[in-house]
Structure formats: C-alpha cells, structure tokens
Short mmCIF file of C-alpha atoms in Angstrom, two decimals:
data_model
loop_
_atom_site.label_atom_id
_atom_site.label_comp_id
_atom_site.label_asym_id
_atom_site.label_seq_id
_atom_site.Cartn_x
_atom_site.Cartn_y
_atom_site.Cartn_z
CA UNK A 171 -1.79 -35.36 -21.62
CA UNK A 172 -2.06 -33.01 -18.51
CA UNK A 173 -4.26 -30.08 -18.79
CA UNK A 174 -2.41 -26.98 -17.68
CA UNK A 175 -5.23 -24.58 -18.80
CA UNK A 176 -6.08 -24.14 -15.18
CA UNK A 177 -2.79 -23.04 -14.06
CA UNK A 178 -1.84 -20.85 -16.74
CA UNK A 179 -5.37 -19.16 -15.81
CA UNK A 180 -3.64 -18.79 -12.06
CA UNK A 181 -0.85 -17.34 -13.45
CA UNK A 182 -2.55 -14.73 -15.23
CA UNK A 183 -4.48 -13.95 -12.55
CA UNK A 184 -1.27 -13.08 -10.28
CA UNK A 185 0.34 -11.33 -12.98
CA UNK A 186 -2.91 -9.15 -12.83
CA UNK A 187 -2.71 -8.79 -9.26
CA UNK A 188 0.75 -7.21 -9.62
CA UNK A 189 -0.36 -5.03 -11.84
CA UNK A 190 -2.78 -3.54 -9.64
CA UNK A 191 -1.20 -3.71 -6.77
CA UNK A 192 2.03 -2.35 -7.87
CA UNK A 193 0.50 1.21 -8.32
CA UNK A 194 -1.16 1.16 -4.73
CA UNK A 195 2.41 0.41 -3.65
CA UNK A 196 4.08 2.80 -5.61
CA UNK A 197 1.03 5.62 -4.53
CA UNK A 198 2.56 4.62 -0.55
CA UNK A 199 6.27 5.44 -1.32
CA UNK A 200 5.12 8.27 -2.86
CA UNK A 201 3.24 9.24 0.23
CA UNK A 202 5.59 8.27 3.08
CA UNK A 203 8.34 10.48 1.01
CA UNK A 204 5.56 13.54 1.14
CA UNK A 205 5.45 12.49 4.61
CA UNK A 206 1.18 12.04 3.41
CA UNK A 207 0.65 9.91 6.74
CA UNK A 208 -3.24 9.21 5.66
CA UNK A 209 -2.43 8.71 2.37
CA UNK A 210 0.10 5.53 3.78
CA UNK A 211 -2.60 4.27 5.58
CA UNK A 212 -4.81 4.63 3.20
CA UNK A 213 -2.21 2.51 0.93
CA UNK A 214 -1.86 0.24 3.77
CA UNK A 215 -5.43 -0.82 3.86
CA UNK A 216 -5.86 -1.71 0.01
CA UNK A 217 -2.78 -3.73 0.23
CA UNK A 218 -4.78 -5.73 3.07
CA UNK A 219 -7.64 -6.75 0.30
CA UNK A 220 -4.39 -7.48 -2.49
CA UNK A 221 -2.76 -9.80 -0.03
CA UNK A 222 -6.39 -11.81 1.24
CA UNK A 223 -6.83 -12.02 -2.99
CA UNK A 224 -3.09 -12.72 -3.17
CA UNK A 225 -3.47 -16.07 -0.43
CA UNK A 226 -6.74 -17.42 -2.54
CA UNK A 227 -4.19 -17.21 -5.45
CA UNK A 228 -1.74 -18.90 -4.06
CA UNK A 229 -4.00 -21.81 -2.74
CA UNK A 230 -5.90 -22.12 -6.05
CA UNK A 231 -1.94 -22.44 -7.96
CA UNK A 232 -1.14 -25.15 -5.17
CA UNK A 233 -3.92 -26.97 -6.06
CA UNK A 234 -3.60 -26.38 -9.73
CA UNK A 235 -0.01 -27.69 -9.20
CA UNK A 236 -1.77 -30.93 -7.01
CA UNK A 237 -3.70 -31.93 -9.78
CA UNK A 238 -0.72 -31.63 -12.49
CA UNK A 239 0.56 -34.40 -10.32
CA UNK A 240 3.76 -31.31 -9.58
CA UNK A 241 3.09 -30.29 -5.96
CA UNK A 242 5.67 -28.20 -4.61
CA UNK A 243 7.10 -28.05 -7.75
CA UNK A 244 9.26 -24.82 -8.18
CA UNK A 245 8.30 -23.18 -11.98
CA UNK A 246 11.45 -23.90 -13.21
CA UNK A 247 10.56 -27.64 -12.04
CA UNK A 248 7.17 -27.25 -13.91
CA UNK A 249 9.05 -26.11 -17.25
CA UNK A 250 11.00 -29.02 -17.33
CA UNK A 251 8.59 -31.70 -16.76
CA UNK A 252 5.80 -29.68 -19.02
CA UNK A 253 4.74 -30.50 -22.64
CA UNK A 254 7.35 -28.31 -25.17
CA UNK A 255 3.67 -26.53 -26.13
CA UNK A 256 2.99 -25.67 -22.55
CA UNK A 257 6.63 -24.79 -21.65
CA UNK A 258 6.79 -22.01 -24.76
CA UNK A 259 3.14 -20.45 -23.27
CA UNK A 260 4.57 -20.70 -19.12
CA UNK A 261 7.65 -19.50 -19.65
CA UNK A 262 7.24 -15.79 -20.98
CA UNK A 263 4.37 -15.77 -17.95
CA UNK A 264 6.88 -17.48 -15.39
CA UNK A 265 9.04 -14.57 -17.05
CA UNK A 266 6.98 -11.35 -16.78
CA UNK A 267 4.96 -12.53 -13.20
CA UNK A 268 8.89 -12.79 -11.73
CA UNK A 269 9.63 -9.18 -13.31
CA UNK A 270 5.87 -7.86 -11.39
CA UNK A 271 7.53 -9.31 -7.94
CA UNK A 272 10.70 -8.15 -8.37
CA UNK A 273 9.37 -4.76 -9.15
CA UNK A 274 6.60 -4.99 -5.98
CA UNK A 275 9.77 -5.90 -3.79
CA UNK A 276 12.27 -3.33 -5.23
CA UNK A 277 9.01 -0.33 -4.41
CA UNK A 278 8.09 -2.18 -1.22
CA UNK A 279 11.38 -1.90 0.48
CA UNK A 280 12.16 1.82 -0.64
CA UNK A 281 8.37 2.46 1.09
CA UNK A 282 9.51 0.50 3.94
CA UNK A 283 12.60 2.58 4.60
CA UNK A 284 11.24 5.65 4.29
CA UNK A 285 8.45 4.90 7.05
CA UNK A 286 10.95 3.85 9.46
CA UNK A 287 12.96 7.02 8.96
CA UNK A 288 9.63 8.82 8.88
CA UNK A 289 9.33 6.94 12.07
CA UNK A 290 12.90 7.64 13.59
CA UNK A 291 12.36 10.85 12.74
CA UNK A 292 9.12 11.65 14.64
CA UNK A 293 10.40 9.66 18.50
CA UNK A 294 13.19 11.84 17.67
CA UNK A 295 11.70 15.04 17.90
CA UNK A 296 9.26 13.66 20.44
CA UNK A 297 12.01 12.26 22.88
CA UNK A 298 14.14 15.21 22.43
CA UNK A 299 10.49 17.46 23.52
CA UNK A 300 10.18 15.66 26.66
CA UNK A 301 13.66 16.53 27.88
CA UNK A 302 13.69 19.51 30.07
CA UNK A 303 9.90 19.41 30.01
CA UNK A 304 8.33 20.62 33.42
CA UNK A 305 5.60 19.66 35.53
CA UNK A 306 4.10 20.88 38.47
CA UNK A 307 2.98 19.50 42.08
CA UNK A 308 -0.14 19.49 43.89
CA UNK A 309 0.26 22.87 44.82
CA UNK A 310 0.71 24.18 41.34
CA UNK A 311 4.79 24.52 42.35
CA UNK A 312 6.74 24.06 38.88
CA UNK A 313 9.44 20.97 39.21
CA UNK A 314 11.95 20.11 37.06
CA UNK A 315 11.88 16.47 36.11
CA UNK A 316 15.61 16.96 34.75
CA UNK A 317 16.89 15.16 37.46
CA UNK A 318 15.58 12.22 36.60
CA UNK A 319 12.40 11.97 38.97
CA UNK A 320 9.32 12.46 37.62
CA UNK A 321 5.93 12.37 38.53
CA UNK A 322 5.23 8.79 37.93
CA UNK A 323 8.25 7.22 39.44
CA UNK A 324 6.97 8.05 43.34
CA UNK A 325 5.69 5.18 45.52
CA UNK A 326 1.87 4.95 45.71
#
C-alpha cells in the first residue's frame, strides 16, 4: 500500500499558504482602492516571498506525486486511483485548498483592475498636463510646443 502521508502533508501546507497569503492580497485591494500606493508595494513584495514558498510547494507535491507512482496526475486523477481511506482524508483538502485559490483569484483580479485604472488614471492626468505645456529657448523666449515641435524633436 502507497504511503500518501507525504502528500497530504503538501497539501496542508498549501492550504496554509492560502491562508496567509490571502490576507496580504486582500490588504493590496484594499490599498490600490485607497489609492495607498506604498501600501501596494508593500503588498507586492510579501507576495514575492508567498510565491518563492509557493514554487518549493509545488516541486515538493510533484515529487510527492512521483513517488505515488501518479505524476502529472490531476487530484481528481489521484482520488480515483487512491485507497477509499485516503480518498475520504484528500478529498475535503482537494475541496477546501480549491475554495483558498478560487478565493486568491477572485481578490487578485479585483486588485489587478483597480491598479490598472489607478494606472489609466494617473497617464491620464499626466498626458493631459503636458498639453499646452510651454518651454522656453536659449534666450529665455517662451515657445509654445502646441504645434507639435518641441524641444527634443530638432536635429543635433
């Protein structure tokens, strides 16, 4: 009989991992809707350290899997060609770790959007700044670079 004690330890672990990382993600939508840019970037750079954990995860499950003799196996795969014992332990895991990425995903995309309105928003305002902004020559003469020259477009 196989040993799946390994891989339900794997599993655990990334439901953990969810749960941790779900409230740093959360923390960033809340930010990028308060328009908090440090607080985003702050986010950002925790999620950095949850996805390197999140890869050494993954790779420990793959092998896990390897050694089950059920590489690339998908978990519904696994359920089916697991002892009934095993099957009634993976499947409320299989169960709540899918709810943890759905729920990551769902928070991850709303964060995503608002940044790139965020985002729209600010070359927006700065494109619509530059237009009808002046500049001056050498001699200190104002110019109006609404004609579509400007200062760096002359021949050197």
């Amino acid at each position: 009989m196989k040993d799946f004690s390994g891989f339900i330890a794997v599993i655990q672990e990334l439901i953990a991992l969810f749960e941790d990382l779900i409230p740093v993600e959360q923390e960033k939508l809340d930010a990028a809707v308060k328009n908090r840019v440090s607080f985003v970037d702050e986010c950002m750079h925790k999620e950095q350290a949850f996805v390197l954990q999140l890869k050494g995860l993954e790779q420990k499950r793959e092998i896990q899997q390897k050694q089950l003799g059920m590489e690339g196996y998908t978990f519904r795969q696994i359920l089916e060609h697991a002892p009934t014992e095993t099957a009634a332990v993976l499947t409320p895991l299989f169960d709540r770790l899918g709810a943890q990425i759905r729920l990551f995903q769902s928070i991850n995309s709303s964060a995503r959007d608002i940044i790139e309105v965020n985002l729209h928003v600010i070359h927006s305002a700065l494109a619509k700044e530059a237009m009808g902004r002046e500049t001056y020559s050498a001699s200190g003469a104002k110019k109006d670079t609404r004609n579509g020259k400007h200062f760096t477009s002359r021949s050197v």
